PDB file of C-alpha atoms in Angstrom:
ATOM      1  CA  UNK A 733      -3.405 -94.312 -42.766  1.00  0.00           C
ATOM      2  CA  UNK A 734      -4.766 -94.197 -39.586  1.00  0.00           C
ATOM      3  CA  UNK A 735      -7.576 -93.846 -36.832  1.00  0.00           C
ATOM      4  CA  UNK A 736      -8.115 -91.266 -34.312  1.00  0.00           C
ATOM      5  CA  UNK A 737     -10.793 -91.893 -31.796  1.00  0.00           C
ATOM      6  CA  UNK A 738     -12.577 -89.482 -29.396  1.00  0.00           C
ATOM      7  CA  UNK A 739     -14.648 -91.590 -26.969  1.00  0.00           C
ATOM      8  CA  UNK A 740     -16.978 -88.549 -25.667  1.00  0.00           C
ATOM      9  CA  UNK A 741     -20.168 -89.034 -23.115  1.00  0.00           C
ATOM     10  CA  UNK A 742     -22.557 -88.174 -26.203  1.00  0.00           C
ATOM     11  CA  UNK A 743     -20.810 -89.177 -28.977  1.00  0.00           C
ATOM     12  CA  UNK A 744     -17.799 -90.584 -30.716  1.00  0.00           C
ATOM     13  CA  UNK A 745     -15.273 -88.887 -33.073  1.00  0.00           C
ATOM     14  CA  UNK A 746     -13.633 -90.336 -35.602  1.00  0.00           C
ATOM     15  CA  UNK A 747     -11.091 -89.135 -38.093  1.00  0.00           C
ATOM     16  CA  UNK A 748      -8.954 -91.153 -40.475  1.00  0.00           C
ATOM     17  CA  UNK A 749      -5.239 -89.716 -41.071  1.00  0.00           C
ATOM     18  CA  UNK A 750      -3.080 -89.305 -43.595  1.00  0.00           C
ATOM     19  CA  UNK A 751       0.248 -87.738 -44.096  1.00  0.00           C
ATOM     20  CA  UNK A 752      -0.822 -85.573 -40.506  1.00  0.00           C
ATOM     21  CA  UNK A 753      -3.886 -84.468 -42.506  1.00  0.00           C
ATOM     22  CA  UNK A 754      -7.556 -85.780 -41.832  1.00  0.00           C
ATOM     23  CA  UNK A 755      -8.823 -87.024 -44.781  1.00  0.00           C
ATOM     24  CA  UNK A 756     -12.367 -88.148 -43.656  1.00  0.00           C
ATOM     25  CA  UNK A 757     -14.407 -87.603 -40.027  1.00  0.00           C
ATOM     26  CA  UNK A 758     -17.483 -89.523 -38.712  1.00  0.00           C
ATOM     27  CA  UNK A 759     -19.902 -88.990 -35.669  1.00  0.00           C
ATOM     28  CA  UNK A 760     -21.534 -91.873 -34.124  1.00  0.00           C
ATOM     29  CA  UNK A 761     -23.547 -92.008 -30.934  1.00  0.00           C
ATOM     30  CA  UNK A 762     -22.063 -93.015 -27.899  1.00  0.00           C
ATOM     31  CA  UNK A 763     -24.272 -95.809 -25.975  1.00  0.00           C
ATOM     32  CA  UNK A 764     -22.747 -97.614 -23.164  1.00  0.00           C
ATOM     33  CA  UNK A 765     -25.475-100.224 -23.686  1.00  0.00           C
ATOM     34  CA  UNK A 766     -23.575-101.243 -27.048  1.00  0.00           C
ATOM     35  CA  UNK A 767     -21.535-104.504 -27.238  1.00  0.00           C
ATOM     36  CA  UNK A 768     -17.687-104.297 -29.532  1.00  0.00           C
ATOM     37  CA  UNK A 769     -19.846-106.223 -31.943  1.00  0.00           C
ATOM     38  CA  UNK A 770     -22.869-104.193 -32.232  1.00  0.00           C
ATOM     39  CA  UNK A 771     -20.149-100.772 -32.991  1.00  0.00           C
ATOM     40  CA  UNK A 772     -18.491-103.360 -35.192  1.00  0.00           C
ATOM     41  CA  UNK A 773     -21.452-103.484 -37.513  1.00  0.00           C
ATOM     42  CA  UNK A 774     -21.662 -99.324 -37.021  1.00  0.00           C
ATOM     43  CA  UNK A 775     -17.790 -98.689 -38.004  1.00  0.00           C
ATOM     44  CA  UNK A 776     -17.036-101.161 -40.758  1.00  0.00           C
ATOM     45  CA  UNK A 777     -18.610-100.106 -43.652  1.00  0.00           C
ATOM     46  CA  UNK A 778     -17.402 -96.267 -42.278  1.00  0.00           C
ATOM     47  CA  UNK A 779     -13.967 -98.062 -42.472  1.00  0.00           C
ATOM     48  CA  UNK A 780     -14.429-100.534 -45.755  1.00  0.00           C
ATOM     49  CA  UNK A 781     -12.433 -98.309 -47.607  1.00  0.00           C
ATOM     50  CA  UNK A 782      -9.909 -96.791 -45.346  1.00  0.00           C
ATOM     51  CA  UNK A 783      -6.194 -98.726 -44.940  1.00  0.00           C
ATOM     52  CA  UNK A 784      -5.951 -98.448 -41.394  1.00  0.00           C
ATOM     53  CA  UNK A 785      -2.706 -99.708 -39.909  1.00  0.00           C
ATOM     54  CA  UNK A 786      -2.590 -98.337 -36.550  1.00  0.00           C
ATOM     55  CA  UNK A 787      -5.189 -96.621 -33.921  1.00  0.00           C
ATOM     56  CA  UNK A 788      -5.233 -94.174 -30.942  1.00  0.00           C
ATOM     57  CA  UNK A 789      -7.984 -93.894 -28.519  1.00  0.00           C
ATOM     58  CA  UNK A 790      -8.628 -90.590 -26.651  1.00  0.00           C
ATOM     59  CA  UNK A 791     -11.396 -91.500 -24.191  1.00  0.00           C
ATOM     60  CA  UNK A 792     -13.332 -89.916 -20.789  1.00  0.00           C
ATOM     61  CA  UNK A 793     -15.568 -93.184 -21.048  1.00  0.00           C
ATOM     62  CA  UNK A 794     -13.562 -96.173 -19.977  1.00  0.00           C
ATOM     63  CA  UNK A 795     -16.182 -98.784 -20.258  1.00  0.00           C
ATOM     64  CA  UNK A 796     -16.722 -97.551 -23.989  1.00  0.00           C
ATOM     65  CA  UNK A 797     -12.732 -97.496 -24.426  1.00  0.00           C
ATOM     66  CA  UNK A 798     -12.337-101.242 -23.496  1.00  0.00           C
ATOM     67  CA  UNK A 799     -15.450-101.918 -26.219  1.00  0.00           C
ATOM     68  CA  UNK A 800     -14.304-100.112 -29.044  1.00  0.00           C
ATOM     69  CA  UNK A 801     -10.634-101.327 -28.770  1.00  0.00           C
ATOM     70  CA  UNK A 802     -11.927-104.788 -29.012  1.00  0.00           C
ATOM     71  CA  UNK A 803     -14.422-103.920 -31.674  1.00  0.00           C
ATOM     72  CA  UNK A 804     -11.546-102.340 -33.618  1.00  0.00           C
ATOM     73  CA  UNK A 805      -9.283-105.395 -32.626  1.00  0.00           C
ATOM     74  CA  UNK A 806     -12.040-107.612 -34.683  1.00  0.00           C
ATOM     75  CA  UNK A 807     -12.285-105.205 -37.450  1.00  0.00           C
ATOM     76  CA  UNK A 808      -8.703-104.222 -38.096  1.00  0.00           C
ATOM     77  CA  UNK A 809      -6.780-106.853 -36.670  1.00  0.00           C
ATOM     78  CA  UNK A 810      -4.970-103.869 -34.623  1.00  0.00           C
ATOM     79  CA  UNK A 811      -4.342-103.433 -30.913  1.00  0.00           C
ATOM     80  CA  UNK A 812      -5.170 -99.666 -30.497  1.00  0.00           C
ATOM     81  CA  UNK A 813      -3.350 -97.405 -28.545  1.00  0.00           C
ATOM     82  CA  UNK A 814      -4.972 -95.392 -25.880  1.00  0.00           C
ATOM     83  CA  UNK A 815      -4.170 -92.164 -24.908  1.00  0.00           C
ATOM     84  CA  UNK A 816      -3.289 -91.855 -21.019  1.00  0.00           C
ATOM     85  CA  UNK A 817      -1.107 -89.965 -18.437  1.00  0.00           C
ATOM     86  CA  UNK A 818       2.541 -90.712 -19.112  1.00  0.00           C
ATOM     87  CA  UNK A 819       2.503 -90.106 -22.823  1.00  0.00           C
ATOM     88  CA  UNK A 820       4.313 -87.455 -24.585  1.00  0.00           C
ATOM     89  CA  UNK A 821       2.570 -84.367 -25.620  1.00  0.00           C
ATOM     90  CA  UNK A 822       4.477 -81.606 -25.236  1.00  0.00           C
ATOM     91  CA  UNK A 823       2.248 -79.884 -23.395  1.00  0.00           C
ATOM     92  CA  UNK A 824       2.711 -78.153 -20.264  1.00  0.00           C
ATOM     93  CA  UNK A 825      -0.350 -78.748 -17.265  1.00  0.00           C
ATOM     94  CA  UNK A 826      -0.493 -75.879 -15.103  1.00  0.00           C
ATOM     95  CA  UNK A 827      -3.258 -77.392 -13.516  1.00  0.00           C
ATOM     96  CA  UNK A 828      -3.498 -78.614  -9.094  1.00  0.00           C
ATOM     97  CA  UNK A 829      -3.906 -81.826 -10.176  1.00  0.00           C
ATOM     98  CA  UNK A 830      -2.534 -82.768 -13.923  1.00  0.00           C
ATOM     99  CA  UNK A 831      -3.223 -86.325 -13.935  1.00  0.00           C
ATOM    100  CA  UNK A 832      -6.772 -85.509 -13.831  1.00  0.00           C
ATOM    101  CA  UNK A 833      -7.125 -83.101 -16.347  1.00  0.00           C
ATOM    102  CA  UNK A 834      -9.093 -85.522 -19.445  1.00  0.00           C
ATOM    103  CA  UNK A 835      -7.072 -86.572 -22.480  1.00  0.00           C
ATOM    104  CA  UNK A 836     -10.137 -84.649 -24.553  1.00  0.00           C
ATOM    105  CA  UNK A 837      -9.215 -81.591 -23.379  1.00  0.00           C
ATOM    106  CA  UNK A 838      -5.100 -82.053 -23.555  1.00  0.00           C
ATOM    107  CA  UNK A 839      -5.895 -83.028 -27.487  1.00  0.00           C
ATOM    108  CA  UNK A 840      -7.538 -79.926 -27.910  1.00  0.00           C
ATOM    109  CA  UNK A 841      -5.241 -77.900 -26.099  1.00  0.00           C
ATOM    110  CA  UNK A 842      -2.480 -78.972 -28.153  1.00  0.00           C
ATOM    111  CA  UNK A 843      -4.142 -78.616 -31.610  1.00  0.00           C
ATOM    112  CA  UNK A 844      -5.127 -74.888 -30.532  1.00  0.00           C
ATOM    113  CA  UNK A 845      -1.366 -74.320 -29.657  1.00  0.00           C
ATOM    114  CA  UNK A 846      -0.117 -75.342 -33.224  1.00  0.00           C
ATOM    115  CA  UNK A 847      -2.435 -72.584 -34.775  1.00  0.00           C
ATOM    116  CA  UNK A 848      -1.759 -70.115 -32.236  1.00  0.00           C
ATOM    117  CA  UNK A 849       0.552 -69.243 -29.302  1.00  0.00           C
ATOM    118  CA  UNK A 850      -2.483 -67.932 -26.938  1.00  0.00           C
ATOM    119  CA  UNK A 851      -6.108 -68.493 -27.173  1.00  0.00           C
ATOM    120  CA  UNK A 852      -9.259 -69.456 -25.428  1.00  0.00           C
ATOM    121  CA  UNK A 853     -11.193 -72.655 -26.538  1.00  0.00           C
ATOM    122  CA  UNK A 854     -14.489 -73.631 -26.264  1.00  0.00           C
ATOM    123  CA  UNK A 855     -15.979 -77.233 -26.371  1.00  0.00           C
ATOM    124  CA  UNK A 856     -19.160 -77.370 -26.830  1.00  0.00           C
ATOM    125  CA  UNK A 857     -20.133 -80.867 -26.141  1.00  0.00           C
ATOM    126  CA  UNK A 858     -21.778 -82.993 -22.908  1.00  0.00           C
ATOM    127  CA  UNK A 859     -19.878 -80.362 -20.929  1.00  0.00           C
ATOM    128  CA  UNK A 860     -19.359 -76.930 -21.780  1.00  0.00           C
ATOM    129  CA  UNK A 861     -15.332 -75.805 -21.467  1.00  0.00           C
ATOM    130  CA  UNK A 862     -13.214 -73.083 -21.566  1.00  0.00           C
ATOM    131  CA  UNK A 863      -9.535 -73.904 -22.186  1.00  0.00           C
ATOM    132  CA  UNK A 864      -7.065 -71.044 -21.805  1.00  0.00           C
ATOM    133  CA  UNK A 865      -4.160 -71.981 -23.387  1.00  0.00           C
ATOM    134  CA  UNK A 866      -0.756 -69.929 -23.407  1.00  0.00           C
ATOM    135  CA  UNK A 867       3.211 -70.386 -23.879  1.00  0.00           C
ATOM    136  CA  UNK A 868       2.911 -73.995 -24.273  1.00  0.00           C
ATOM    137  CA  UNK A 869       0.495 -74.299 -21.473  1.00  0.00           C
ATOM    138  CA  UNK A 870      -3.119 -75.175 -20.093  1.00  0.00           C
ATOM    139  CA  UNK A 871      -3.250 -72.789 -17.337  1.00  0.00           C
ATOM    140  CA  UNK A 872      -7.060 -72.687 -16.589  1.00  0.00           C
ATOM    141  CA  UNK A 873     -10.251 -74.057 -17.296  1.00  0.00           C
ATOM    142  CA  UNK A 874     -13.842 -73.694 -16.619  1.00  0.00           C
ATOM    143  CA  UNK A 875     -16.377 -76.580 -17.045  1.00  0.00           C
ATOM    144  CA  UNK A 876     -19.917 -76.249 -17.380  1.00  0.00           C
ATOM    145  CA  UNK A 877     -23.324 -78.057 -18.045  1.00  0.00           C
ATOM    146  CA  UNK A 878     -23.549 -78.968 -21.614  1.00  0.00           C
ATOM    147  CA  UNK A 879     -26.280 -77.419 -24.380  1.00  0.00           C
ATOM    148  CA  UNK A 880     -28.002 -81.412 -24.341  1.00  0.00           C
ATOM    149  CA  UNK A 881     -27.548 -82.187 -20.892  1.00  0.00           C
ATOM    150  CA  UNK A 882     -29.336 -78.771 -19.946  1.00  0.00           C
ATOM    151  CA  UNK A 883     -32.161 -79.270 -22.085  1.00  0.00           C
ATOM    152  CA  UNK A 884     -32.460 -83.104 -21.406  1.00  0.00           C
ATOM    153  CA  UNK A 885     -32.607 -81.759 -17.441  1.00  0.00           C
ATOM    154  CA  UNK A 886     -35.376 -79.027 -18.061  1.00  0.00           C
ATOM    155  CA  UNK A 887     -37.539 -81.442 -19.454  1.00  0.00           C
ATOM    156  CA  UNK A 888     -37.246 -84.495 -17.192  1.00  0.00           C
ATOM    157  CA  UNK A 889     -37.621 -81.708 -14.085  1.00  0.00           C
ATOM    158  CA  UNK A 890     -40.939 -79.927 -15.808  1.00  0.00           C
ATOM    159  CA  UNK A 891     -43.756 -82.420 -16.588  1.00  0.00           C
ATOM    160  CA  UNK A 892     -45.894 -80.165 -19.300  1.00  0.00           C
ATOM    161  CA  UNK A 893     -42.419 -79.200 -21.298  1.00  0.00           C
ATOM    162  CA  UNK A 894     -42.021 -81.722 -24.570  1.00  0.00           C
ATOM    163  CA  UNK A 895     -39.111 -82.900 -26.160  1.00  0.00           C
ATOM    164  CA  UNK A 896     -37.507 -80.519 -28.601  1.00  0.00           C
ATOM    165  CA  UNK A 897     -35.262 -80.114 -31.447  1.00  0.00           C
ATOM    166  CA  UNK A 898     -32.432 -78.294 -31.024  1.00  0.00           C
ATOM    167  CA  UNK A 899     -32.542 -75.448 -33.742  1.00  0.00           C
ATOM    168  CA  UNK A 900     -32.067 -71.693 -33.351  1.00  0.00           C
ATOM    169  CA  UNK A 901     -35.770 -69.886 -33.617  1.00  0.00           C
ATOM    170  CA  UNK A 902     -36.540 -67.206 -35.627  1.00  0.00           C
ATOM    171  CA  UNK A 903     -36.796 -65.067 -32.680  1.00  0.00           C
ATOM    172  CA  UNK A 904     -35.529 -64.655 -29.355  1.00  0.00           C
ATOM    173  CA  UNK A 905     -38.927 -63.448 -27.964  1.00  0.00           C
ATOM    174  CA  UNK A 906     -41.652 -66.121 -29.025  1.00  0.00           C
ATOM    175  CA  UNK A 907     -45.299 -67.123 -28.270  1.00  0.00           C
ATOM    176  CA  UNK A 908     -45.523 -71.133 -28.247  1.00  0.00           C
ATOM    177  CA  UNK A 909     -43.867 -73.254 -25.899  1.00  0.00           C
ATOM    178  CA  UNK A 910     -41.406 -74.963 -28.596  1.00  0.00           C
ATOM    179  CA  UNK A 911     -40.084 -72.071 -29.595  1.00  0.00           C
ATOM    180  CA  UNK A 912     -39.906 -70.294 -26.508  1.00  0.00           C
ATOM    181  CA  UNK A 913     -37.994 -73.525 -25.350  1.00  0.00           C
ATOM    182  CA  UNK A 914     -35.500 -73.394 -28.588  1.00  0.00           C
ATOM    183  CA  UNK A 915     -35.181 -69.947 -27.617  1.00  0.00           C
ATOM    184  CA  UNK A 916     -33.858 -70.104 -23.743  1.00  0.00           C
ATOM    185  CA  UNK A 917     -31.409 -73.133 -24.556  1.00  0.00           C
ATOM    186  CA  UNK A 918     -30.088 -71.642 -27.973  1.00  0.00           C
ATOM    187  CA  UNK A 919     -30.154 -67.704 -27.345  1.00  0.00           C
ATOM    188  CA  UNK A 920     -29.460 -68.478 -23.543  1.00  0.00           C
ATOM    189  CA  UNK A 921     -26.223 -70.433 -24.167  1.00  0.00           C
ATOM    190  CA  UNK A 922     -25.231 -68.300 -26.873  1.00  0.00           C
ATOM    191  CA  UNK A 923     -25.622 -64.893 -24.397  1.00  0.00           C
ATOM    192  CA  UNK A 924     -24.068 -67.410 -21.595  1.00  0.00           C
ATOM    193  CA  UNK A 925     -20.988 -67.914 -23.439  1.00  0.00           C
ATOM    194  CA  UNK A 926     -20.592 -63.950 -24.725  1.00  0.00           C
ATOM    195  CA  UNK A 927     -20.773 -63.470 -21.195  1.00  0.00           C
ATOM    196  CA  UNK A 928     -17.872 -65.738 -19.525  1.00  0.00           C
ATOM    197  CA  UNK A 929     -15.517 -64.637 -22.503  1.00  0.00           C
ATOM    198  CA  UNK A 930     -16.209 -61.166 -21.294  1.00  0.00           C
ATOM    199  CA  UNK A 931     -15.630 -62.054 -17.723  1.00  0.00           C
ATOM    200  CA  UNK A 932     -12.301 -64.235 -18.945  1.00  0.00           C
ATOM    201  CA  UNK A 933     -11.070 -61.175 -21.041  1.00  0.00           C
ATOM    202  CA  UNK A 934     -11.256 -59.240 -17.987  1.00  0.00           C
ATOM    203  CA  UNK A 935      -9.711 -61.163 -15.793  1.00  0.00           C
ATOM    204  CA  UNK A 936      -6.669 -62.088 -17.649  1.00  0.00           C
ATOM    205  CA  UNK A 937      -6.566 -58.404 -18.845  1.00  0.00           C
ATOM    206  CA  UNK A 938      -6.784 -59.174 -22.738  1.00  0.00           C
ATOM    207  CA  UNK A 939      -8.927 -57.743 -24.265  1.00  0.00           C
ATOM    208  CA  UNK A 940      -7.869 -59.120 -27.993  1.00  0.00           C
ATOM    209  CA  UNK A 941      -7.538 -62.806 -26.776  1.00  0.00           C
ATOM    210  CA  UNK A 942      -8.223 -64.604 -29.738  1.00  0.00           C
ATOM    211  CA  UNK A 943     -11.306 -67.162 -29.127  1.00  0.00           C
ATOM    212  CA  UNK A 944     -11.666 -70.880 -31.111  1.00  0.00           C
ATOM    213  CA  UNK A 945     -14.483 -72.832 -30.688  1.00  0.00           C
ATOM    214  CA  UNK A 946     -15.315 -76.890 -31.203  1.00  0.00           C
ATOM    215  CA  UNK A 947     -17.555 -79.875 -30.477  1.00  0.00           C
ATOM    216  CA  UNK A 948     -20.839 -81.232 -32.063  1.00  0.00           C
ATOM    217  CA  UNK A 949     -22.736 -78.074 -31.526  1.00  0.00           C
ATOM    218  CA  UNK A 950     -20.188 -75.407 -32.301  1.00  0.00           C
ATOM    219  CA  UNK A 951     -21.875 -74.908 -35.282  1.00  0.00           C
ATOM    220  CA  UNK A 952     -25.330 -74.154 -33.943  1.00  0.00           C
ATOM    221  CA  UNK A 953     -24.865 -71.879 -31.137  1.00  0.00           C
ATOM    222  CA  UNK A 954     -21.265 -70.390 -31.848  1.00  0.00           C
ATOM    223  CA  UNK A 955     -22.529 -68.114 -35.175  1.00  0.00           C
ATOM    224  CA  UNK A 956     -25.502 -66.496 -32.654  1.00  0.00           C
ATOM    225  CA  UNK A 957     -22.417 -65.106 -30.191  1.00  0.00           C
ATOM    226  CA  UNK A 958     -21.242 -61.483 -30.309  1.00  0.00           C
ATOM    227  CA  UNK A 959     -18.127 -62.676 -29.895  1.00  0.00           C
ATOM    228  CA  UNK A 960     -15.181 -63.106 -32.597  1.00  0.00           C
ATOM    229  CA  UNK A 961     -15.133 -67.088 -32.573  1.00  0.00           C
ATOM    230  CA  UNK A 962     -13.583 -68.954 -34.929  1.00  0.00           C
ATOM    231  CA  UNK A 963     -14.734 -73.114 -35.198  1.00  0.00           C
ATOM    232  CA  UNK A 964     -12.125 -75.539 -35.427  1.00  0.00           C
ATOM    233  CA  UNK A 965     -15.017 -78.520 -36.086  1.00  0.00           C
ATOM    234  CA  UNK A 966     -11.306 -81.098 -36.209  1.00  0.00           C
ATOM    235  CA  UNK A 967      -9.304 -79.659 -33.115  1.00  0.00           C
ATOM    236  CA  UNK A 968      -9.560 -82.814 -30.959  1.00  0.00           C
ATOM    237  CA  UNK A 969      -8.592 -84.818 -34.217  1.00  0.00           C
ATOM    238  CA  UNK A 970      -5.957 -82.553 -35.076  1.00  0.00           C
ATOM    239  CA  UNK A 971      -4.182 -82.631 -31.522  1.00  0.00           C
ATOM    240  CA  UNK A 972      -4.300 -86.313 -31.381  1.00  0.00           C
ATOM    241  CA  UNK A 973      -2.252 -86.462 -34.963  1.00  0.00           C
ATOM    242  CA  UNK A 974       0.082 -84.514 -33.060  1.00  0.00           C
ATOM    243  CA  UNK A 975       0.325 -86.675 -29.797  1.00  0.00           C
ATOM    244  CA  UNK A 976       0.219 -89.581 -32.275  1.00  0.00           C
ATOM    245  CA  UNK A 977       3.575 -89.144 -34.189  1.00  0.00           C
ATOM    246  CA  UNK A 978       5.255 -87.968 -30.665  1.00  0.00           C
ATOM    247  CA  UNK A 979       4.496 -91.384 -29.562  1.00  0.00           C
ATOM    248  CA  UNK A 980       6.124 -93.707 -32.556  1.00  0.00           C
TER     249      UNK A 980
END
């Protein structure tokens, strides 16, 4: 078996493999603030039963990266590989500068490719992205503000707003401030991203493009879209199998 780690800005995604299947996926949260011993405590008994014998590391947060390797060095007893410019994925960058284009979204550019040969993905996660992927190929992207970081930024700017939970009201249209906030972050993102598929459709002159979608909040706001979207809750998991057993 093994481990496949997303290091994220809000979170970290787990997935233990076997036979280039995922057998079992976790969520933790990700806290800079955390010492390797503190995630220790958090991942073992998520672990106890797992054989792990080898680990790879997809990260955009380095000083998180250096803390989980040597948490999962204590755990395991394994020195965990970590995904970087250099290694072999197979995919094709079409990008102005490739070495900065983050291993998250190479992972789930290469996942999308093994289900389909052109698509558009969506991550819904700290940032909001939009992958177009095609021929073997990232060939452009579009990176937003996230659903939590938007939300977290209205109410630190707007004194009288309180802190919500992030559900989908009843209604669009509402009459009591938590609500009406649920509302504009929920329905708004929902509309936003109907929108830019629109405006992607029509600029790439494909109307039929066929549209994924992944990342914590998929879930939520992805079934409120017009849109045909289908959720791939494992992508990033599924493309680092794949850039896993190219690297052995």
């Amino acid at each position: 078996m093994h481990l496949l780690i997303d290091i994220g800005n809000s979170s970290i995604f787990l997935g233990v493999e076997e036979n280039k299947k995922i057998i079992k996926s976790f969520r933790v949260n990700s806290d800079v603030n955390k010492s390797a011993d503190e995630y220790l405590l958090i991942l073992a008994p998520l672990l106890a039963k797992y054989n792990i014998d080898d680990v790879l590391i997809c990260s955009v947060v380095p000083i998180l990266t250096s803390t989980i390797k040597k948490g999962i060095k204590i755990l395991l007893n394994i020195e965990s590989k970590i995904m970087g410019y250099g290694m072999k994925t197979g995919l094709n960058i079409k990008t102005d500068e490739p070495k900065g284009v983050g291993s998250d979204l190479i992972a789930c550019s290469i996942a999308a490719l093994n289900h389909y040969d052109e698509c558009l993905i969506l991550d819904l996660g700290t940032a909001t992205k939009y992958l177009y992927v095609t021929n073997n190929s990232l060939v452009g992207v579009v990176i937003g503000p996230g659903v939590a970081v938007s939300t977290k930024a209205m109410i630190t700017h707007a004194a009288l707003l309180p802190n919500i939970e992030l559900v989908a009201p009843k209604k669009v249209l509402n009459t009591s401030t938590v609500p009406c906030m649920q509302s504009g972050i929920i329905y708004g993102f929902s509309s936003m991203i109907d929108g830019m598929i629109s405006k992607i459709k029509t600029e790439l002159n494909k109307p039929n493009l066929k549209i994924i979608a992944t990342g914590g909040l998929a879930k939520l706001i992805i079934p409120l879209c017009n849109e045909q979207i289908a959720i791939y809750e494992d992508l990033i998991l599924e493309g680092l199998i794949t850039i896993y057993y190219k690297n052995i």
